[in-house]
């Protein structure tokens, strides 16, 4: 259950709606009336909603629920005016400055409301009456969420540069309901299209919407919508909801009690019908022409299979779709699907229905604590929207007497969480320093010059950690290496390499080695040779301080292993290192106890055994205890959380060691509360930084990558001129991404597919697997498969990735780590897999150490490894990469 948000540009936004949202898949006649589509597809017509409708149509207003025509949509998203009359309402538009120019102007916003899979599943196979109740509950939840957003989230702006945030009367919106996904699975969801125009309360003027708040509040609205819908369904149908474990998240995730994960997967696997259809076309082609099809021909076959296996929206009513879905469900719930849905109702299982005023501060305490812990673990600074999102997430398991009670309870808990009495929450936004006239104040007394979401908070713990890091970054009491040592290393090839350091690398090493800073930084953009620089620094440091005086850490075990291989030093991931470091006092007590026993041992053999045990524990502890004169390198430091870096640096400083953070402030930041690396870089005058990009083959791309890094969007034109950017609809772009990746792989290149979400990653993985099966590189299903958590299956020959550290699963000198890539060599009868470390190309079997992954690990912690998210891809060095970029893709990605 989620609310997603995207912007719609003028012109392109309308075409997107008519082709994707309003009409669905396939070629369309943009001049035909919408009613033809509605009649043929069986989905209801779009309807107007929003509190801003009353001022339209020359003051006559539009009644909520009024049907939306194509004319109305064109006025909303091309004219950006009155949907009924087409009148230009905004004063700037009336003057002609914004009426026709700028096809990239933001015309509106698409808020898509999607209930959880179990709700869509139960709705899909229920009787007509129950379907109607579920559908109406879905609509009611949307209405209530939009009304909340109109009061708390949607604003406009006035004044010079829009410095005054204005309340609006309400939004102008058109809602479109859909019954299924693009693949034909049941997926009840609604697109709420909000016009980028609203009338302000203060002066009645029409202005554009301030979308900054919408970006920040989307998660809060999503969590609120989830809770409201579960309350309505609990009240109206007697349903209860239970928390389901998520593979990649510890957040609560509730589904209808009684709707199994297996049934939900049944309605998430429509794409599996595509592969056999495509394979049949491949076989027919090979038989006819005596050769296998090319990658582009296979892509055409898949596109054809996608269309032929997809339910035809123009020939199936909702009743017909419901019967198809019931047939698919019967294998999981029995013949009587209607009776099964009715059996989900269990009034006796309903718990206490809470009211907002039931909460005392003491009762709110656990929710407040959990919400603040989770928010501050992820963010160094946060606002009310962040806290409220977590509050509603923590309240998902509760049932409220009404949506109004849930909303009010969320507000109370969020207020309590941010109250000064909580002590450890600190307001960062300065208080008003000048008098603000009453006309520039909101009803609650706050200034309109301060956006409603502008107030930022942090915790005393984070502030203290940042202060300690800044102080140690300014101190110069750390061990150093001499300039002579730097010169000696710079004039020769590095140990184990056939090259030395470049000028910029040697200069950076000199700055770090001789600075005396307790906490130092090295900024290295992608492709500038950070590994070579660190290898040079290691040589310099060990020349001065002896072998073993350099150790390495990284936020992930996989990154730590790569660092160790590149530098030839002992490494560990930061979480493990901190955990083991904190065990030092307990280890000391254990060793003291063992030595005491050894002193009174009756035999020399027993005494020797005890002393050997004590020595072994001490040696192990040494790995996780900084030493005087040591250099501790933390690689990929932008991905390390602030509190993590603080703990490591404090430990090193107290031992007389030096810490070096290596990374790039412009790349992805920490999943936990981060930003410390960027903060430390900005605190410095002259920062050791690598400037010469070496990774790319083409000279233009070396320069272009540095401009993308700093957010210079004008350089995108250069990528376009060199054929590196393709533009189109989502499905077209995914086809292009996959085809180009497959071509590179077939050419023997190491290539990456990168997508922004796990759903897309899974779809790309399935396509890659299907083509490898067709090419004979992966075994077909009759040779055995293993089910994975995301609905996919692993075959012999597949490339897979492990997603959890498992030190007890050893392979050679290593062990199974999160992010490791493997090739499946055997599928065992007990559900376990034998895998071997993947080689450096995409299409051949691994030649490294082998290990058997237990069945429970395979089912919950293993994924196909042909595509990746950006976070998992960071740090990889490949020949080519193909990335899916959307309007919400960030600069860092």
CSV table of N, CA, C and O in Angstrom, one decimal, residues 810-856:
chain,number,residue,atom,x,y,z
A,810,UNK,N,31.6,-20.4,5.0
A,810,UNK,CA,33.0,-20.1,4.5
A,810,UNK,C,33.2,-20.6,3.1
A,810,UNK,O,32.7,-21.7,2.8
A,811,UNK,N,34.0,-19.9,2.3
A,811,UNK,CA,34.3,-20.3,1.0
A,811,UNK,C,35.8,-19.9,0.7
A,811,UNK,O,36.0,-18.7,0.6
A,812,UNK,N,36.7,-20.8,0.7
A,812,UNK,CA,38.1,-20.5,0.6
A,812,UNK,C,38.5,-19.7,1.7
A,812,UNK,O,38.3,-20.0,2.9
A,813,UNK,N,39.1,-18.5,1.5
A,813,UNK,CA,39.6,-17.6,2.5
A,813,UNK,C,38.5,-16.6,2.9
A,813,UNK,O,38.7,-15.7,3.7
A,814,UNK,N,37.4,-16.7,2.2
A,814,UNK,CA,36.3,-15.7,2.5
A,814,UNK,C,35.1,-16.4,3.0
A,814,UNK,O,35.1,-17.5,3.5
A,815,UNK,N,34.0,-15.6,3.0
A,815,UNK,CA,32.7,-16.1,3.5
A,815,UNK,C,31.6,-15.4,2.8
A,815,UNK,O,31.8,-14.4,2.0
A,816,UNK,N,30.3,-15.8,3.0
A,816,UNK,CA,29.2,-15.3,2.3
A,816,UNK,C,28.8,-13.9,2.8
A,816,UNK,O,28.6,-13.7,4.0
A,817,UNK,N,28.8,-12.9,1.9
A,817,UNK,CA,28.6,-11.5,2.3
A,817,UNK,C,27.4,-10.9,1.5
A,817,UNK,O,27.1,-11.4,0.4
A,818,UNK,N,26.8,-9.9,2.1
A,818,UNK,CA,25.7,-9.2,1.4
A,818,UNK,C,26.3,-8.5,0.2
A,818,UNK,O,27.3,-7.7,0.4
A,819,UNK,N,25.8,-8.8,-1.0
A,819,UNK,CA,26.3,-8.1,-2.2
A,819,UNK,C,27.2,-9.0,-3.0
A,819,UNK,O,27.6,-8.7,-4.1
A,820,UNK,N,27.6,-10.2,-2.4
A,820,UNK,CA,28.5,-11.1,-3.2
A,820,UNK,C,27.7,-11.7,-4.4
A,820,UNK,O,26.5,-12.0,-4.2
A,821,UNK,N,28.4,-11.9,-5.5
A,821,UNK,CA,27.8,-12.5,-6.7
A,821,UNK,C,28.3,-13.9,-6.9
A,821,UNK,O,29.5,-14.2,-6.7
A,822,UNK,N,27.4,-14.8,-7.3
A,822,UNK,CA,27.7,-16.2,-7.4
A,822,UNK,C,27.0,-16.8,-8.6
A,822,UNK,O,26.1,-16.2,-9.2
A,823,UNK,N,27.5,-17.9,-9.0
A,823,UNK,CA,26.9,-18.7,-10.1
A,823,UNK,C,26.4,-20.0,-9.5
A,823,UNK,O,27.1,-20.7,-8.7
A,824,UNK,N,25.1,-20.3,-9.8
A,824,UNK,CA,24.5,-21.6,-9.3
A,824,UNK,C,25.1,-22.8,-10.0
A,824,UNK,O,24.9,-22.9,-11.3
A,825,UNK,N,25.7,-23.7,-9.3
A,825,UNK,CA,26.2,-24.9,-9.9
A,825,UNK,C,25.4,-26.2,-9.7
A,825,UNK,O,25.5,-27.1,-10.4
A,826,UNK,N,24.5,-26.2,-8.6
A,826,UNK,CA,23.7,-27.3,-8.4
A,826,UNK,C,22.5,-26.9,-7.5
A,826,UNK,O,22.6,-26.0,-6.6
A,827,UNK,N,21.3,-27.5,-7.8
A,827,UNK,CA,20.1,-27.4,-7.0
A,827,UNK,C,19.9,-28.7,-6.3
A,827,UNK,O,19.7,-29.7,-6.9
A,828,UNK,N,19.9,-28.7,-4.9
A,828,UNK,CA,19.9,-29.9,-4.1
A,828,UNK,C,18.5,-30.2,-3.7
A,828,UNK,O,17.6,-29.4,-3.7
A,829,UNK,N,18.3,-31.5,-3.4
A,829,UNK,CA,16.9,-32.0,-3.1
A,829,UNK,C,16.3,-31.3,-1.9
A,829,UNK,O,15.1,-31.3,-1.8
A,830,UNK,N,17.1,-30.9,-1.0
A,830,UNK,CA,16.6,-30.3,0.3
A,830,UNK,C,16.3,-28.8,0.1
A,830,UNK,O,16.0,-28.1,1.1
A,831,UNK,N,16.4,-28.2,-1.1
A,831,UNK,CA,16.1,-26.8,-1.3
A,831,UNK,C,17.4,-25.9,-1.2
A,831,UNK,O,17.3,-24.7,-1.5
A,832,UNK,N,18.5,-26.5,-0.8
A,832,UNK,CA,19.7,-25.7,-0.8
A,832,UNK,C,20.3,-25.6,-2.2
A,832,UNK,O,20.0,-26.3,-3.1
A,833,UNK,N,21.3,-24.6,-2.3
A,833,UNK,CA,21.9,-24.4,-3.6
A,833,UNK,C,23.4,-24.5,-3.4
A,833,UNK,O,24.0,-24.0,-2.4
A,834,UNK,N,24.1,-25.1,-4.3
A,834,UNK,CA,25.6,-25.1,-4.4
A,834,UNK,C,25.9,-23.9,-5.3
A,834,UNK,O,25.5,-23.9,-6.5
A,835,UNK,N,26.7,-23.0,-4.9
A,835,UNK,CA,27.1,-21.8,-5.7
A,835,UNK,C,28.6,-21.6,-5.7
A,835,UNK,O,29.3,-22.1,-4.7
A,836,UNK,N,29.1,-21.0,-6.7
A,836,UNK,CA,30.5,-20.7,-6.8
A,836,UNK,C,30.6,-19.2,-7.1
A,836,UNK,O,29.8,-18.6,-7.8
A,837,UNK,N,31.7,-18.6,-6.5
A,837,UNK,CA,31.9,-17.2,-6.7
A,837,UNK,C,31.9,-16.8,-8.2
A,837,UNK,O,32.5,-17.5,-9.0
A,838,UNK,N,31.1,-15.8,-8.6
A,838,UNK,CA,31.0,-15.4,-10.0
A,838,UNK,C,32.3,-14.9,-10.5
A,838,UNK,O,33.1,-14.2,-9.8
A,839,UNK,N,32.5,-15.1,-11.8
A,839,UNK,CA,33.7,-14.6,-12.5
A,839,UNK,C,33.5,-13.1,-12.8
A,839,UNK,O,32.5,-12.5,-12.5
A,840,UNK,N,34.4,-12.6,-13.5
A,840,UNK,CA,34.4,-11.1,-13.8
A,840,UNK,C,33.6,-10.8,-15.1
A,840,UNK,O,33.6,-9.6,-15.5
A,841,UNK,N,32.9,-11.7,-15.7
A,841,UNK,CA,32.1,-11.5,-16.8
A,841,UNK,C,30.7,-11.9,-16.5
A,841,UNK,O,30.4,-12.7,-15.6
A,842,UNK,N,29.7,-11.4,-17.3
A,842,UNK,CA,28.3,-11.6,-17.0
A,842,UNK,C,27.8,-13.0,-17.3
A,842,UNK,O,26.8,-13.5,-16.8
A,843,UNK,N,28.5,-13.7,-18.3
A,843,UNK,CA,27.8,-14.8,-18.9
A,843,UNK,C,28.5,-16.1,-18.7
A,843,UNK,O,28.1,-17.1,-19.2
A,844,UNK,N,29.6,-16.2,-17.9
A,844,UNK,CA,30.2,-17.5,-17.7
A,844,UNK,C,30.2,-17.9,-16.2
A,844,UNK,O,29.8,-17.1,-15.4
A,845,UNK,N,30.4,-19.2,-16.0
A,845,UNK,CA,30.3,-19.7,-14.6
A,845,UNK,C,31.5,-19.2,-13.7
A,845,UNK,O,32.6,-19.0,-14.2
A,846,UNK,N,31.2,-19.1,-12.5
A,846,UNK,CA,32.2,-18.6,-11.5
A,846,UNK,C,33.3,-19.7,-11.4
A,846,UNK,O,33.1,-20.9,-11.5
A,847,UNK,N,34.5,-19.2,-11.0
A,847,UNK,CA,35.6,-20.1,-10.9
A,847,UNK,C,36.2,-20.0,-9.5
A,847,UNK,O,37.3,-20.6,-9.2
A,848,UNK,N,35.6,-19.3,-8.6
A,848,UNK,CA,36.1,-19.1,-7.2
A,848,UNK,C,35.6,-20.2,-6.3
A,848,UNK,O,35.2,-21.3,-6.7
A,849,UNK,N,35.7,-19.9,-5.0
A,849,UNK,CA,35.3,-20.9,-4.0
A,849,UNK,C,33.9,-21.2,-4.0
A,849,UNK,O,33.0,-20.4,-4.3
A,850,UNK,N,33.5,-22.4,-3.7
A,850,UNK,CA,32.1,-22.9,-3.7
A,850,UNK,C,31.6,-23.0,-2.3
A,850,UNK,O,32.4,-23.1,-1.3
A,851,UNK,N,30.3,-22.9,-2.1
A,851,UNK,CA,29.6,-23.0,-0.8
A,851,UNK,C,28.2,-23.5,-1.0
A,851,UNK,O,27.6,-23.3,-2.1
A,852,UNK,N,27.7,-24.2,-0.1
A,852,UNK,CA,26.3,-24.6,-0.1
A,852,UNK,C,25.4,-23.6,0.7
A,852,UNK,O,25.7,-23.4,1.9
A,853,UNK,N,24.5,-22.9,0.1
A,853,UNK,CA,23.6,-22.0,0.8
A,853,UNK,C,22.4,-22.8,1.3
A,853,UNK,O,21.7,-23.4,0.5
A,854,UNK,N,22.1,-22.8,2.6
A,854,UNK,CA,20.9,-23.5,3.1
A,854,UNK,C,19.6,-23.1,2.5
A,854,UNK,O,19.5,-22.0,2.0
A,855,UNK,N,18.6,-24.0,2.6
A,855,UNK,CA,17.3,-23.8,1.9
A,855,UNK,C,16.7,-22.5,2.5
A,855,UNK,O,16.1,-21.7,1.7
A,856,UNK,N,16.7,-22.3,3.8
A,856,UNK,CA,16.1,-21.1,4.4
A,856,UNK,C,16.7,-19.8,3.9
A,856,UNK,O,16.1,-18.8,3.7
